[in-house]
Coordinates of C-alpha atoms and ligand atoms in Angstrom, one line a residue:
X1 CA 19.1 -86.9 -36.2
X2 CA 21.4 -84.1 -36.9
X3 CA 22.2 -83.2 -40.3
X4 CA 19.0 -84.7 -41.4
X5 CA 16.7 -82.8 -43.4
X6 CA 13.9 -84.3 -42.9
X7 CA 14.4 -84.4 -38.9
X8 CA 14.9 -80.8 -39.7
X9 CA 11.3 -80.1 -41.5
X10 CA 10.0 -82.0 -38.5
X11 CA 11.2 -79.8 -35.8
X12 CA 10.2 -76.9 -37.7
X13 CA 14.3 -76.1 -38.2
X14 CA 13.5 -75.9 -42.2
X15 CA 9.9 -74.7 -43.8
X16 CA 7.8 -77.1 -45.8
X17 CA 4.2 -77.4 -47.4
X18 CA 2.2 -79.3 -44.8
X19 CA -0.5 -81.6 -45.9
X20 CA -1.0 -83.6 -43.0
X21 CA 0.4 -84.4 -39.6
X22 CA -0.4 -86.5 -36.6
X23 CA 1.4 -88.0 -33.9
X24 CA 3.4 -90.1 -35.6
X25 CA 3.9 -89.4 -39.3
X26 CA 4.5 -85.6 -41.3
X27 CA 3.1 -85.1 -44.6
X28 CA 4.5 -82.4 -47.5
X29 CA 4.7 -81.7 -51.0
X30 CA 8.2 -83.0 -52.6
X31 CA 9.9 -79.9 -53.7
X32 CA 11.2 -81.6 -56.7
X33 CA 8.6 -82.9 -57.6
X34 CA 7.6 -86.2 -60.2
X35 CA 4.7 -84.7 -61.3
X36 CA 1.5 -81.8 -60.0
X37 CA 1.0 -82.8 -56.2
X38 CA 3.3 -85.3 -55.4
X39 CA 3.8 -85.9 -51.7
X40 CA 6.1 -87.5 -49.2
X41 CA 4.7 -89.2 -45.9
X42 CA 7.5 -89.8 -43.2
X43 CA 7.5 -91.1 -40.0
X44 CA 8.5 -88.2 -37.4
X45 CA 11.2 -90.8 -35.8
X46 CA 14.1 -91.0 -37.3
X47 CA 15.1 -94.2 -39.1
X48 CA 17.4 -94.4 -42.4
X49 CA 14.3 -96.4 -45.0
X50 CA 11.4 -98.6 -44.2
X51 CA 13.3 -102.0 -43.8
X52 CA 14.6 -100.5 -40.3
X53 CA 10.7 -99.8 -39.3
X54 CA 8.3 -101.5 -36.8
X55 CA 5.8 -103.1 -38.8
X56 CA 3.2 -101.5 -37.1
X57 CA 4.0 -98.3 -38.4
X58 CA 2.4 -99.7 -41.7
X59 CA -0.7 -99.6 -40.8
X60 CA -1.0 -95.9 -40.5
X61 CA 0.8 -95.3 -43.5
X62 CA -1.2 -97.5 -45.3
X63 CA -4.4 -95.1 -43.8
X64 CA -2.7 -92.0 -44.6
X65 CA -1.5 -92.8 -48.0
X66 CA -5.4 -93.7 -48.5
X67 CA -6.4 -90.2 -47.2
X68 CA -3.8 -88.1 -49.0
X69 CA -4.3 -89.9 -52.2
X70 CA -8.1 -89.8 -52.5
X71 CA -7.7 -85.4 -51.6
X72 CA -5.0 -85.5 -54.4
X73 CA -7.3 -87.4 -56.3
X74 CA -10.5 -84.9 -55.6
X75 CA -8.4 -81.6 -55.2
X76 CA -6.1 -82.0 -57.9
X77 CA -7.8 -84.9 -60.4
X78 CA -5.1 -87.4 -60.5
X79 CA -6.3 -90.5 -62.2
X80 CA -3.9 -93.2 -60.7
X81 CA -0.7 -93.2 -58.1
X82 CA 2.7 -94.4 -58.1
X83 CA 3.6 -95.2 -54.4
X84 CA 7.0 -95.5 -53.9
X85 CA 10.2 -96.3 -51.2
X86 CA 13.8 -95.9 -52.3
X87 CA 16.0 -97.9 -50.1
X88 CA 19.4 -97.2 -50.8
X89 CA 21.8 -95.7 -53.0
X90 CA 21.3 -98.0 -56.1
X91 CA 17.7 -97.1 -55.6
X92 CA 17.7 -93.7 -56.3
X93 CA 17.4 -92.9 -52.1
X94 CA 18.9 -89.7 -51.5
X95 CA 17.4 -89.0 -47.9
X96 CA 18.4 -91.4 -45.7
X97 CA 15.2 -90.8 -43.4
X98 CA 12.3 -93.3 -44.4
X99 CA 9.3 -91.7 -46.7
X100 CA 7.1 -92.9 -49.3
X101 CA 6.6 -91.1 -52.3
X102 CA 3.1 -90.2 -53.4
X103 CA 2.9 -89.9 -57.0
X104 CA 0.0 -88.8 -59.2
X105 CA -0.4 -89.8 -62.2
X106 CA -3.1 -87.6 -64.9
X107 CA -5.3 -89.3 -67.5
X108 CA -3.0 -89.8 -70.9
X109 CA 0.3 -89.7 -68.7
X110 CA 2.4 -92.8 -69.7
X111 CA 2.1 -95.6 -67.8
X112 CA 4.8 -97.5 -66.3
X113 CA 8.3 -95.6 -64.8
X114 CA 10.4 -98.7 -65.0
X115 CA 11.6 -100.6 -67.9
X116 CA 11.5 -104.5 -67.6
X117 CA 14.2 -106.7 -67.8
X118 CA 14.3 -109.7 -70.2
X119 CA 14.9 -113.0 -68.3
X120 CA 13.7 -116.6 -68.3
X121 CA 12.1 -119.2 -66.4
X122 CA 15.6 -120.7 -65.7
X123 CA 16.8 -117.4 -64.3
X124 CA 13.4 -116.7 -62.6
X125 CA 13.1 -120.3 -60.7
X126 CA 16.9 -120.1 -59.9
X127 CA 16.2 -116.4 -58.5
X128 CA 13.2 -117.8 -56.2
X129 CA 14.7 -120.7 -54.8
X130 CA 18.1 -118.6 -53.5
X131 CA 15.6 -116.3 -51.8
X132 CA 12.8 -118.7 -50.2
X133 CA 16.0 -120.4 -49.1
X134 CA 16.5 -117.6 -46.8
X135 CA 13.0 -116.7 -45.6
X136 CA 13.4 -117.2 -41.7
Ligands
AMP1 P1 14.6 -90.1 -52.4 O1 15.4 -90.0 -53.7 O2 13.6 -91.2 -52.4 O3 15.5 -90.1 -51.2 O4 13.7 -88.8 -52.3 C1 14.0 -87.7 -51.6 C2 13.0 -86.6 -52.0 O5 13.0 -85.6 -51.0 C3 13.3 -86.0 -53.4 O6 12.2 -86.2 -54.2 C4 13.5 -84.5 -53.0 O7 13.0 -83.7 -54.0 C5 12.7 -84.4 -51.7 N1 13.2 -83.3 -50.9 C6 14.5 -83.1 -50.5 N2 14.5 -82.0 -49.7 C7 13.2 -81.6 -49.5 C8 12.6 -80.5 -48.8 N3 13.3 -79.6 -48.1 N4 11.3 -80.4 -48.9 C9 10.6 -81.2 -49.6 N5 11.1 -82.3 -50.3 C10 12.4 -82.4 -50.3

């Protein structure tokens, strides 16, 4: 898609630090990154975040996040991940082109990188009933 940057890294229009390709999916390191190796999968096809994919696109993504994150795990020594999808501007998406965020995590690093609400069981059973009720 024009004026995508991502479409752009994918037709070799704009450099980036490959980790991984196939036919369907491109792999590089964020260039702002979260923390030491932290890498973003995309499909090559261009759609605007992962709730406009074909399921079956999961299941490589699923395999390839395996892949990278066990050669961050052994080339760089991450401990644990933080795997990640904005979708949308309240989310903190800022490139409208699906990817998932790969993000180390070293031993002694903090743990969680959101803060919990407070609720209660009221909210929290009035919550799941609006959604089930809209489950097709
Ligand atoms: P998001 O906020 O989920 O949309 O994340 C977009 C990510 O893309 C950010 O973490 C950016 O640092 C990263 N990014 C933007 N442009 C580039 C680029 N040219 N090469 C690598 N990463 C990029």
């Amino acid at each position: 898609m024009k004026n995508c940057i991502f479409c752009k890294i994918v037709a070799g229009e704009i450099p980036c630090n490959k980790i991984y390709e196939d036919e369907e999916l491109l792999s590089f390191l964020d260039i702002n990154p979260a923390n030491k190796g932290h890498v973003i999968i995309i499909p090559k096809k261009h759609k605007e975040n992962l709730l406009e994919e074909n399921p079956k696109i999961g299941e490589n993504i699923v395999k390839i996040s395996q892949k990278i994150s066990k050669a961050i795990k052994e080339g760089l020594g991450a401990k644990s991940f933080n795997i990640v999808t904005n979708i949308g501007k309240e989310a903190g998406q800022e490139v409208f082109h699906t990817h998932i965020h790969l993000i180390p995590k070293y031993e002694g690093e903090e743990t969680h990188f959101w803060k919990a609400k407070k609720t209660n069981i009221t909210e929290l059973t009035l919550q799941a009933e609006k959604i089930i009720s809209k489950l097709d």
